[in-house]
Amino acid sequence: MLEALGLLGLLMARRRKPSRALGVGVFVAVVLPYLGLFAVAEAAMASSGLVWMPLTGHRLLMVGIGLVAPTGVALGSALVGTFALEAALLWYGLGLHTRLPMPWEPWITLVWGGVACGLLVFRARTLLTEQRLFQVRAEAESLERLARLLLVLRDATNTPLQSLELGLSLLQQRVPEEAALLATLERAIAKLRTLTQRMAVADPLLDWETQSESFDVDTVLRSLEESLARELARRRQ
């Protein structure tokens, strides 16, 4: 009881800063006392002369570890192995193999332990796959946002570039004697035009059929500023 209250108090105190290590530690602290409880319970039932199903607690707890344990495969398998070993020791140590007509024990309990370890491996692989899919999805969404931003910037610079090109053409006609200056301006405009054309490399990432958001430059930049502000606020916490 005191242990449960202590662990509950620890979780409440750390509720604003949860961590996987804390969850694992609390889980192990909750599970390990059952080693003693199961040993005492099996010994008491063996000496009582009553009919009972031995090692049931071990089997159920091992499967529970396989299903819900926040531990990794190594620690989870170690816990399962510990309970399976205790079950075998109790079976022979209490003389249950000579008193109960159960030739399948403790082997069936060990099989349950193997199933629990299999569940741990399955959960670990599933979690790893989900994490990879999440990373791929996040990267795809990030690239799509970048492509949308590049498209907006390209569209926003097209009109000013056209104005510059038109102005340069007029200057070339009116002040041809400033050839050096006009050549410099022409190279600068050409670089800007090349840069905007290279921005089109991200266009295939955009879903033109389902794209319903506005490509207004102010709207997109405002959305970007809000996202950056939220991220900065999150990092300051």
Coordinates of N, CA and C in Angstrom, one line a residue:
M1 N 0.8 -1.2 0.0 CA 0.0 0.0 0.0 C 0.9 1.3 0.0
L2 N 1.9 1.3 0.9 CA 2.8 2.4 0.9 C 3.5 2.6 -0.4
E3 N 3.9 1.5 -1.0 CA 4.6 1.5 -2.2 C 3.7 2.1 -3.3
A4 N 2.5 1.7 -3.4 CA 1.6 2.2 -4.4 C 1.3 3.7 -4.2
L5 N 1.2 4.2 -2.9 CA 1.0 5.6 -2.7 C 2.2 6.4 -3.1
G6 N 3.4 5.8 -2.8 CA 4.7 6.5 -3.1 C 4.8 6.6 -4.6
L7 N 4.5 5.6 -5.4 CA 4.6 5.6 -6.8 C 3.6 6.6 -7.4
L8 N 2.4 6.6 -6.8 CA 1.3 7.5 -7.3 C 1.8 8.9 -7.1
G9 N 2.4 9.2 -5.9 CA 2.8 10.5 -5.6 C 4.0 11.0 -6.6
L10 N 4.8 10.0 -6.9 CA 5.9 10.3 -7.8 C 5.3 10.7 -9.2
L11 N 4.4 9.9 -9.7 CA 3.8 10.2 -11.0 C 3.1 11.5 -11.0
M12 N 2.4 11.9 -9.9 CA 1.7 13.1 -9.8 C 2.7 14.3 -9.8
A13 N 3.8 14.1 -9.1 CA 4.8 15.1 -9.0 C 5.5 15.4 -10.4
R14 N 5.6 14.3 -11.2 CA 6.3 14.4 -12.5 C 5.3 14.5 -13.7
R15 N 4.1 14.8 -13.4 CA 3.1 14.7 -14.5 C 3.3 15.7 -15.6
R16 N 3.9 16.8 -15.2 CA 4.2 17.9 -16.2 C 5.4 17.6 -17.0
K17 N 6.3 16.7 -16.6 CA 7.5 16.3 -17.3 C 7.6 14.8 -17.3
P18 N 6.7 14.1 -18.0 CA 6.7 12.7 -18.1 C 7.9 12.2 -18.9
S19 N 8.4 11.0 -18.7 CA 9.5 10.5 -19.4 C 9.3 8.9 -19.5
R20 N 9.9 8.4 -20.6 CA 9.8 6.9 -20.7 C 10.5 6.2 -19.6
A21 N 11.7 6.7 -19.2 CA 12.4 6.1 -18.1 C 11.6 6.0 -16.8
L22 N 10.8 7.1 -16.5 CA 10.0 7.1 -15.3 C 8.9 6.0 -15.5
G23 N 8.3 6.0 -16.6 CA 7.2 4.9 -16.8 C 7.8 3.5 -16.6
V24 N 9.0 3.3 -17.2 CA 9.6 2.0 -17.1 C 9.9 1.7 -15.6
G25 N 10.5 2.6 -14.9 CA 10.8 2.4 -13.5 C 9.6 2.1 -12.7
V26 N 8.5 2.9 -12.9 CA 7.3 2.6 -12.1 C 6.7 1.3 -12.4
F27 N 6.7 0.9 -13.7 CA 6.2 -0.4 -14.1 C 7.0 -1.5 -13.4
V28 N 8.3 -1.5 -13.5 CA 9.1 -2.5 -12.8 C 8.9 -2.5 -11.3
A29 N 8.7 -1.4 -10.7 CA 8.5 -1.3 -9.3 C 7.1 -1.9 -8.9
V30 N 6.2 -1.8 -9.8 CA 4.9 -2.4 -9.6 C 4.9 -3.9 -9.8
V31 N 5.7 -4.4 -10.7 CA 5.6 -5.8 -11.1 C 6.5 -6.7 -10.2
L32 N 7.6 -6.2 -9.8 CA 8.6 -7.1 -9.1 C 8.0 -7.6 -7.7
P33 N 7.2 -6.8 -7.0 CA 6.7 -7.4 -5.7 C 5.8 -8.6 -5.9
Y34 N 5.3 -8.8 -7.1 CA 4.5 -10.0 -7.3 C 5.3 -11.3 -7.3
L35 N 6.6 -11.2 -7.4 CA 7.4 -12.4 -7.2 C 7.2 -13.0 -5.8
G36 N 7.3 -12.1 -4.8 CA 7.1 -12.6 -3.5 C 5.6 -12.9 -3.2
L37 N 4.7 -12.2 -3.7 CA 3.3 -12.4 -3.5 C 2.9 -13.8 -4.1
F38 N 3.3 -14.1 -5.3 CA 3.0 -15.3 -5.9 C 3.6 -16.5 -5.2
A39 N 4.9 -16.3 -4.7 CA 5.5 -17.4 -4.0 C 4.8 -17.7 -2.7
V40 N 4.4 -16.7 -2.0 CA 3.7 -16.9 -0.7 C 2.3 -17.5 -1.0
A41 N 1.6 -17.0 -2.0 CA 0.3 -17.6 -2.4 C 0.4 -19.0 -2.8
E42 N 1.3 -19.4 -3.6 CA 1.5 -20.8 -4.0 C 1.8 -21.7 -2.9
A43 N 2.7 -21.2 -2.0 CA 3.1 -22.0 -0.8 C 1.9 -22.2 0.1
A44 N 1.1 -21.2 0.3 CA -0.1 -21.2 1.2 C -1.1 -22.2 0.6
M45 N -1.4 -22.1 -0.7 CA -2.4 -23.0 -1.3 C -1.9 -24.4 -1.3
A46 N -0.6 -24.6 -1.5 CA 0.0 -26.0 -1.5 C -0.2 -26.7 -0.1
S47 N -0.1 -25.9 0.9 CA -0.2 -26.4 2.3 C -1.6 -26.5 2.8
S48 N -2.5 -25.8 2.1 CA -3.9 -25.8 2.6 C -4.7 -27.0 2.2
G49 N -4.3 -27.7 1.2 CA -5.0 -28.9 0.8 C -6.2 -28.6 -0.1
L50 N -6.4 -27.3 -0.4 CA -7.5 -26.9 -1.2 C -7.2 -27.2 -2.7
V51 N -8.2 -27.2 -3.5 CA -8.0 -27.4 -5.0 C -7.8 -26.0 -5.6
W52 N -6.8 -25.9 -6.4 CA -6.5 -24.6 -7.0 C -5.7 -24.8 -8.3
M53 N -5.7 -23.9 -9.2 CA -4.9 -24.0 -10.4 C -3.6 -23.3 -10.2
P54 N -2.5 -24.1 -10.0 CA -1.2 -23.5 -9.7 C -0.6 -22.6 -10.8
L55 N 0.2 -21.7 -10.5 CA 0.9 -20.8 -11.4 C 0.1 -20.0 -12.3
T56 N -1.2 -19.8 -12.0 CA -2.1 -19.0 -12.8 C -1.6 -17.5 -12.8
G57 N -1.2 -17.0 -11.6 CA -0.8 -15.7 -11.5 C 0.4 -15.4 -12.4
H58 N 1.4 -16.3 -12.4 CA 2.6 -16.2 -13.2 C 2.2 -16.1 -14.7
R59 N 1.3 -17.0 -15.1 CA 1.0 -17.0 -16.6 C 0.3 -15.7 -17.0
L60 N -0.7 -15.2 -16.2 CA -1.4 -14.0 -16.5 C -0.5 -12.8 -16.5
L61 N 0.4 -12.7 -15.5 CA 1.3 -11.6 -15.4 C 2.3 -11.5 -16.5
M62 N 2.8 -12.7 -16.9 CA 3.7 -12.7 -18.1 C 3.0 -12.2 -19.3
V63 N 1.8 -12.7 -19.6 CA 1.1 -12.2 -20.8 C 0.8 -10.7 -20.7
G64 N 0.5 -10.3 -19.4 CA 0.3 -8.8 -19.2 C 1.5 -8.0 -19.5
I65 N 2.7 -8.5 -19.1 CA 3.9 -7.8 -19.5 C 4.1 -7.8 -21.0
G66 N 3.8 -8.9 -21.7 CA 3.9 -8.9 -23.1 C 3.0 -7.9 -23.8
L67 N 1.8 -7.7 -23.2 CA 0.8 -6.8 -23.8 C 1.0 -5.4 -23.5
V68 N 1.3 -5.0 -22.3 CA 1.3 -3.6 -21.9 C 2.6 -3.0 -21.4
A69 N 3.6 -3.8 -21.2 CA 4.8 -3.3 -20.6 C 5.4 -2.2 -21.4
P70 N 5.8 -1.0 -20.8 CA 6.4 0.0 -21.5 C 7.9 -0.2 -21.7
T71 N 8.4 -1.3 -21.3 CA 9.8 -1.6 -21.3 C 10.2 -2.0 -22.7
G72 N 11.5 -2.1 -23.0 CA 12.0 -2.6 -24.2 C 12.0 -4.1 -24.2
V73 N 12.4 -4.7 -25.3 CA 12.4 -6.2 -25.4 C 13.3 -6.8 -24.4
A74 N 14.5 -6.3 -24.2 CA 15.4 -6.9 -23.3 C 14.9 -6.9 -21.9
L75 N 14.5 -5.8 -21.4 CA 14.0 -5.7 -20.0 C 12.7 -6.5 -19.8
G76 N 11.8 -6.3 -20.8 CA 10.6 -7.1 -20.7 C 10.8 -8.6 -20.7
S77 N 11.7 -9.0 -21.6 CA 12.0 -10.5 -21.6 C 12.6 -10.9 -20.3
A78 N 13.5 -10.1 -19.7 CA 14.1 -10.4 -18.4 C 13.0 -10.6 -17.3
L79 N 12.0 -9.7 -17.3 CA 10.9 -9.8 -16.4 C 10.1 -11.1 -16.6
V80 N 9.8 -11.4 -17.8 CA 9.1 -12.6 -18.1 C 9.9 -13.8 -17.7
G81 N 11.2 -13.8 -18.1 CA 12.0 -14.9 -17.7 C 12.1 -15.1 -16.2
T82 N 12.1 -14.0 -15.5 CA 12.2 -14.1 -14.0 C 11.0 -14.8 -13.4
F83 N 9.8 -14.4 -13.9 CA 8.6 -15.0 -13.4 C 8.5 -16.5 -13.9
A84 N 8.9 -16.8 -15.1 CA 8.9 -18.1 -15.6 C 9.8 -19.0 -14.8
L85 N 11.0 -18.5 -14.5 CA 11.9 -19.3 -13.6 C 11.4 -19.5 -12.2
E86 N 10.7 -18.5 -11.7 CA 10.1 -18.7 -10.3 C 9.0 -19.7 -10.4
A87 N 8.3 -19.7 -11.5 CA 7.2 -20.7 -11.6 C 7.7 -22.1 -11.6
A88 N 8.8 -22.3 -12.4 CA 9.4 -23.6 -12.4 C 10.0 -24.0 -11.1
L89 N 10.7 -23.1 -10.4 CA 11.2 -23.4 -9.1 C 10.1 -23.7 -8.1
L90 N 9.0 -23.0 -8.1 CA 7.9 -23.3 -7.2 C 7.3 -24.6 -7.5
W91 N 7.2 -25.0 -8.7 CA 6.6 -26.2 -9.1 C 7.4 -27.4 -8.5
Y92 N 8.7 -27.3 -8.7 CA 9.5 -28.5 -8.1 C 9.8 -28.3 -6.7
G93 N 10.0 -27.0 -6.2 CA 10.4 -26.8 -4.9 C 9.3 -27.1 -3.9
L94 N 8.0 -26.9 -4.3 CA 6.9 -27.2 -3.4 C 6.4 -28.6 -3.6
G95 N 7.1 -29.4 -4.5 CA 6.7 -30.8 -4.7 C 5.4 -30.9 -5.4
L96 N 5.0 -29.9 -6.2 CA 3.7 -30.0 -6.9 C 3.8 -31.0 -8.0
H97 N 4.9 -31.3 -8.5 CA 5.0 -32.3 -9.6 C 4.7 -33.7 -9.1
T98 N 4.8 -33.9 -7.8 CA 4.4 -35.3 -7.3 C 3.0 -35.3 -6.7
R99 N 2.5 -34.1 -6.4 CA 1.2 -34.1 -5.8 C 0.0 -33.8 -6.7
L100 N 0.3 -33.2 -7.8 CA -0.8 -32.8 -8.8 C -0.6 -33.5 -10.1
P101 N -1.7 -34.1 -10.6 CA -1.7 -34.8 -11.9 C -1.7 -33.8 -13.1
M102 N -0.6 -33.1 -13.2 CA -0.5 -32.1 -14.3 C 0.9 -32.3 -15.0
P103 N 1.0 -33.3 -15.8 CA 2.3 -33.6 -16.5 C 2.7 -32.5 -17.4
W104 N 1.8 -31.6 -17.8 CA 2.1 -30.5 -18.7 C 2.8 -29.3 -18.0
E105 N 2.8 -29.3 -16.7 CA 3.4 -28.2 -16.0 C 4.8 -28.7 -15.6
P106 N 5.8 -27.8 -15.5 CA 5.7 -26.3 -15.7 C 5.8 -25.9 -17.1
W107 N 5.8 -26.9 -18.1 CA 6.2 -26.6 -19.5 C 5.1 -25.6 -20.1
I108 N 3.9 -25.8 -19.7 CA 2.9 -24.9 -20.3 C 3.1 -23.5 -19.9
T109 N 3.5 -23.3 -18.6 CA 3.8 -22.0 -18.1 C 5.0 -21.4 -18.8
L110 N 6.0 -22.2 -19.1 CA 7.1 -21.7 -19.9 C 6.7 -21.3 -21.3
V111 N 5.7 -22.1 -21.9 CA 5.2 -21.7 -23.2 C 4.5 -20.3 -23.1
W112 N 3.8 -20.1 -22.1 CA 3.1 -18.8 -21.9 C 4.2 -17.7 -21.8
G113 N 5.3 -18.0 -21.2 CA 6.4 -17.1 -21.1 C 7.0 -16.8 -22.5
G114 N 7.1 -17.8 -23.3 CA 7.6 -17.6 -24.7 C 6.6 -16.8 -25.5
V115 N 5.3 -17.0 -25.3 CA 4.3 -16.2 -26.0 C 4.4 -14.8 -25.6
A116 N 4.6 -14.5 -24.3 CA 4.7 -13.2 -23.8 C 5.9 -12.5 -24.4
C117 N 7.1 -13.2 -24.5 CA 8.2 -12.6 -25.2 C 7.9 -12.3 -26.7
G118 N 7.2 -13.2 -27.3 CA 6.8 -13.0 -28.7 C 5.9 -11.7 -28.8
L119 N 5.0 -11.5 -27.9 CA 4.2 -10.3 -27.9 C 5.1 -9.0 -27.7
L120 N 6.1 -9.2 -26.8 CA 7.0 -8.0 -26.7 C 7.7 -7.7 -28.0
V121 N 8.2 -8.7 -28.6 CA 8.9 -8.4 -29.9 C 8.0 -7.9 -30.9
F122 N 6.8 -8.4 -31.0 CA 5.8 -7.9 -32.0 C 5.5 -6.4 -31.7
R123 N 5.2 -6.1 -30.4 CA 4.9 -4.7 -30.1 C 6.1 -3.8 -30.4
A124 N 7.3 -4.2 -30.1 CA 8.5 -3.4 -30.4 C 8.6 -3.1 -31.9
R125 N 8.4 -4.2 -32.7 CA 8.5 -4.0 -34.1 C 7.4 -3.1 -34.7
T126 N 6.2 -3.3 -34.1 CA 5.1 -2.4 -34.5 C 5.4 -1.0 -34.2
L127 N 5.9 -0.7 -33.0 CA 6.2 0.6 -32.6 C 7.3 1.2 -33.4
L128 N 8.3 0.5 -33.8 CA 9.3 1.0 -34.7 C 8.8 1.3 -36.0
T129 N 7.9 0.5 -36.6 CA 7.3 0.7 -37.9 C 6.5 2.0 -37.8
E130 N 5.7 2.2 -36.7 CA 4.9 3.4 -36.6 C 5.7 4.6 -36.5
Q131 N 6.8 4.5 -35.8 CA 7.7 5.7 -35.7 C 8.3 6.0 -37.0
R132 N 8.7 5.0 -37.8 CA 9.3 5.3 -39.1 C 8.2 5.9 -40.0
L133 N 7.0 5.4 -40.0 CA 5.9 5.9 -40.8 C 5.6 7.4 -40.4
F134 N 5.7 7.7 -39.1 CA 5.4 9.0 -38.6 C 6.5 10.0 -39.1
Q135 N 7.8 9.5 -39.1 CA 8.9 10.3 -39.6 C 8.8 10.6 -41.1
V136 N 8.4 9.6 -41.8 CA 8.2 9.7 -43.3 C 7.1 10.7 -43.6
R137 N 6.0 10.5 -42.8 CA 4.9 11.4 -43.0 C 5.2 12.9 -42.7
A138 N 5.9 13.0 -41.5 CA 6.3 14.4 -41.1 C 7.2 15.0 -42.1
E139 N 8.1 14.2 -42.7 CA 9.1 14.8 -43.7 C 8.3 15.1 -45.0
A140 N 7.3 14.3 -45.4 CA 6.6 14.6 -46.6 C 5.8 15.9 -46.4
E141 N 5.1 16.0 -45.2 CA 4.4 17.2 -44.9 C 5.3 18.5 -44.9
S142 N 6.5 18.3 -44.4 CA 7.4 19.4 -44.3 C 7.8 19.8 -45.7
L143 N 8.1 18.9 -46.6 CA 8.5 19.2 -47.9 C 7.4 19.8 -48.7
E144 N 6.1 19.3 -48.5 CA 5.0 19.9 -49.2 C 4.8 21.4 -48.7
R145 N 5.0 21.7 -47.5 CA 4.9 23.1 -47.0 C 6.0 23.9 -47.7
L146 N 7.2 23.3 -47.8 CA 8.3 24.1 -48.4 C 8.0 24.3 -49.9
A147 N 7.4 23.3 -50.6 CA 7.0 23.5 -52.0 C 6.0 24.5 -52.1
R148 N 5.0 24.6 -51.2 CA 4.0 25.6 -51.3 C 4.6 27.0 -51.1
L149 N 5.5 27.1 -50.1 CA 6.2 28.4 -49.9 C 7.0 28.8 -51.1
L150 N 7.7 27.9 -51.7 CA 8.5 28.2 -52.9 C 7.6 28.7 -54.1
L151 N 6.4 28.0 -54.2 CA 5.5 28.4 -55.3 C 5.0 29.8 -55.0
V152 N 4.7 30.1 -53.8 CA 4.2 31.5 -53.5 C 5.2 32.5 -53.7
L153 N 6.5 32.2 -53.3 CA 7.6 33.2 -53.6 C 7.8 33.4 -55.1
R154 N 7.7 32.3 -55.8 CA 7.9 32.4 -57.3 C 6.8 33.2 -57.9
D155 N 5.6 33.0 -57.5 CA 4.5 33.8 -58.1 C 4.6 35.2 -57.6
A156 N 5.1 35.5 -56.4 CA 5.2 36.8 -55.9 C 6.3 37.6 -56.6
T157 N 7.3 36.9 -57.1 CA 8.4 37.6 -57.7 C 8.3 37.7 -59.2
N158 N 7.3 37.1 -59.8 CA 7.2 37.1 -61.2 C 6.9 38.5 -61.7
T159 N 5.9 39.2 -61.1 CA 5.5 40.5 -61.6 C 6.6 41.5 -61.4
P160 N 7.3 41.6 -60.2 CA 8.4 42.5 -60.1 C 9.5 42.2 -61.1
L161 N 9.8 40.9 -61.4 CA 10.8 40.6 -62.4 C 10.4 41.0 -63.8
Q162 N 9.2 40.9 -64.1 CA 8.7 41.3 -65.4 C 8.8 42.8 -65.5
S163 N 8.6 43.5 -64.4 CA 8.7 45.0 -64.5 C 10.2 45.4 -64.6
L164 N 11.1 44.7 -63.9 CA 12.5 44.9 -64.1 C 13.0 44.7 -65.5
E165 N 12.5 43.6 -66.1 CA 12.9 43.2 -67.4 C 12.4 44.3 -68.4
L166 N 11.2 44.7 -68.2 CA 10.6 45.8 -69.1 C 11.4 47.1 -68.9
G167 N 11.7 47.4 -67.7 CA 12.5 48.7 -67.5 C 13.9 48.6 -68.1
L168 N 14.5 47.4 -68.0 CA 15.8 47.2 -68.5 C 15.8 47.4 -70.1
S169 N 14.7 46.8 -70.7 CA 14.6 46.9 -72.1 C 14.4 48.4 -72.5
L170 N 13.7 49.2 -71.8 CA 13.5 50.6 -72.1 C 14.8 51.3 -71.9
L171 N 15.6 51.0 -70.9 CA 16.8 51.7 -70.6 C 17.8 51.3 -71.7
Q172 N 17.8 50.1 -72.2 CA 18.7 49.7 -73.3 C 18.4 50.5 -74.6
Q173 N 17.2 50.9 -74.8 CA 16.8 51.7 -75.9 C 17.1 53.2 -75.8
R174 N 17.0 53.7 -74.5 CA 17.1 55.1 -74.3 C 18.5 55.5 -73.9
V175 N 19.2 54.7 -73.2 CA 20.6 55.1 -72.8 C 21.5 53.9 -73.2
P176 N 21.7 53.6 -74.4 CA 22.6 52.5 -74.8 C 24.0 52.8 -74.5
E177 N 24.4 54.1 -74.2 CA 25.8 54.4 -73.9 C 26.2 53.8 -72.5
E178 N 25.2 53.5 -71.7 CA 25.5 52.9 -70.3 C 25.5 51.4 -70.5
A179 N 26.3 50.9 -71.4 CA 26.3 49.5 -71.7 C 26.8 48.7 -70.5
A180 N 27.8 49.1 -69.9 CA 28.4 48.4 -68.7 C 27.4 48.2 -67.6
L181 N 26.7 49.3 -67.3 CA 25.7 49.3 -66.2 C 24.5 48.4 -66.6
L182 N 24.1 48.6 -67.8 CA 23.0 47.8 -68.3 C 23.3 46.3 -68.3
A183 N 24.5 46.0 -68.6 CA 24.9 44.6 -68.7 C 24.9 44.0 -67.2
T184 N 25.3 44.8 -66.3 CA 25.3 44.4 -64.9 C 23.9 44.1 -64.4
L185 N 23.0 45.0 -64.8 CA 21.6 44.9 -64.4 C 21.0 43.6 -65.1
E186 N 21.4 43.4 -66.3 CA 20.8 42.3 -67.1 C 21.3 40.9 -66.4
R187 N 22.5 40.9 -66.0 CA 23.0 39.7 -65.3 C 22.3 39.4 -64.0
A188 N 22.1 40.5 -63.3 CA 21.4 40.4 -62.0 C 20.0 39.9 -62.2
I189 N 19.3 40.4 -63.2 CA 17.9 40.0 -63.5 C 17.9 38.6 -63.9
A190 N 18.9 38.2 -64.7 CA 19.0 36.8 -65.2 C 19.2 35.8 -64.1
K191 N 20.0 36.2 -63.1 CA 20.2 35.4 -61.9 C 18.9 35.2 -61.1
L192 N 18.2 36.3 -61.0 CA 16.9 36.2 -60.3 C 15.9 35.3 -61.0
R193 N 15.9 35.4 -62.3 CA 15.0 34.6 -63.1 C 15.4 33.1 -63.0
T194 N 16.7 32.9 -63.1 CA 17.2 31.5 -62.9 C 16.8 30.9 -61.5
L195 N 16.9 31.8 -60.5 CA 16.6 31.3 -59.2 C 15.1 31.0 -59.1
T196 N 14.2 31.8 -59.6 CA 12.8 31.5 -59.6 C 12.4 30.3 -60.4
Q197 N 13.1 30.0 -61.5 CA 12.9 28.8 -62.2 C 13.3 27.6 -61.5
R198 N 14.4 27.7 -60.7 CA 14.9 26.5 -59.9 C 13.9 26.2 -58.8
M199 N 13.1 27.2 -58.4 CA 12.1 26.9 -57.3 C 11.1 26.0 -57.8
A200 N 10.9 25.8 -59.1 CA 9.9 24.9 -59.6 C 10.2 23.5 -59.4
V201 N 11.4 23.2 -58.9 CA 11.8 21.8 -58.7 C 10.9 21.1 -57.7
A202 N 10.3 21.9 -56.8 CA 9.4 21.3 -55.7 C 8.0 21.2 -56.2
D203 N 7.6 21.6 -57.3 CA 6.2 21.6 -57.8 C 5.6 20.2 -57.8
P204 N 6.3 19.1 -58.2 CA 5.7 17.8 -58.2 C 5.3 17.3 -56.8
L205 N 5.7 18.0 -55.7 CA 5.3 17.6 -54.4 C 3.9 18.1 -54.0
L206 N 3.4 19.1 -54.8 CA 2.1 19.7 -54.5 C 1.0 18.8 -55.1
D207 N -0.1 18.7 -54.4 CA -1.2 17.9 -54.9 C -2.2 19.0 -55.5
W208 N -2.1 19.1 -56.8 CA -2.9 20.2 -57.4 C -4.4 19.9 -57.4
E209 N -4.8 18.6 -57.4 CA -6.2 18.2 -57.5 C -6.9 18.5 -56.2
T210 N -6.3 18.2 -55.1 CA -6.9 18.4 -53.8 C -6.5 19.7 -53.1
Q211 N -5.6 20.5 -53.7 CA -5.1 21.7 -53.0 C -6.2 22.7 -53.0
S212 N -6.6 23.0 -51.8 CA -7.7 24.0 -51.6 C -7.2 25.3 -50.9
E213 N -6.0 25.3 -50.4 CA -5.5 26.4 -49.6 C -5.2 27.6 -50.6
S214 N -5.3 28.8 -50.1 CA -4.9 29.9 -50.8 C -3.4 30.0 -51.0
F215 N -3.0 30.5 -52.2 CA -1.5 30.6 -52.4 C -1.1 32.1 -52.3
D216 N -2.0 32.9 -51.6 CA -1.7 34.3 -51.4 C -0.4 34.4 -50.5
V217 N 0.5 35.2 -51.0 CA 1.8 35.2 -50.3 C 1.7 35.7 -48.8
D218 N 0.8 36.7 -48.6 CA 0.6 37.2 -47.2 C 0.0 36.1 -46.3
T219 N -0.9 35.3 -46.9 CA -1.5 34.2 -46.1 C -0.5 33.2 -45.7
V220 N 0.2 32.7 -46.7 CA 1.2 31.7 -46.5 C 2.3 32.1 -45.5
L221 N 2.8 33.3 -45.7 CA 3.9 33.8 -44.8 C 3.3 34.0 -43.4
R222 N 2.1 34.5 -43.3 CA 1.5 34.6 -41.9 C 1.4 33.3 -41.2
S223 N 0.9 32.3 -42.0 CA 0.8 30.9 -41.5 C 2.2 30.4 -41.0
L224 N 3.2 30.7 -41.8 CA 4.6 30.3 -41.5 C 5.1 31.0 -40.2
E225 N 4.8 32.2 -40.1 CA 5.2 33.0 -38.9 C 4.5 32.4 -37.6
E226 N 3.2 32.1 -37.8 CA 2.5 31.5 -36.6 C 3.0 30.1 -36.2
S227 N 3.4 29.3 -37.2 CA 4.0 28.0 -36.9 C 5.3 28.2 -36.2
L228 N 6.1 29.1 -36.7 CA 7.4 29.3 -36.1 C 7.2 29.8 -34.6
A229 N 6.3 30.7 -34.4 CA 6.0 31.2 -33.1 C 5.6 30.1 -32.1
R230 N 4.7 29.2 -32.6 CA 4.3 28.1 -31.8 C 5.5 27.2 -31.4
E231 N 6.4 26.9 -32.4 CA 7.5 26.0 -32.2 C 8.5 26.7 -31.2
L232 N 8.7 28.0 -31.3 CA 9.6 28.7 -30.4 C 9.0 28.6 -29.0
A233 N 7.7 28.8 -28.9 CA 7.1 28.8 -27.6 C 7.2 27.4 -27.0
R234 N 7.0 26.4 -27.8 CA 7.2 25.0 -27.3 C 8.6 24.7 -26.8
R235 N 9.6 25.2 -27.5 CA 10.9 24.9 -27.1 C 11.3 25.7 -25.8
R236 N 10.7 26.8 -25.6 CA 11.0 27.5 -24.3 C 10.4 26.9 -23.1
Q237 N 9.4 26.0 -23.3 CA 8.8 25.4 -22.1 C 9.7 24.4 -21.4

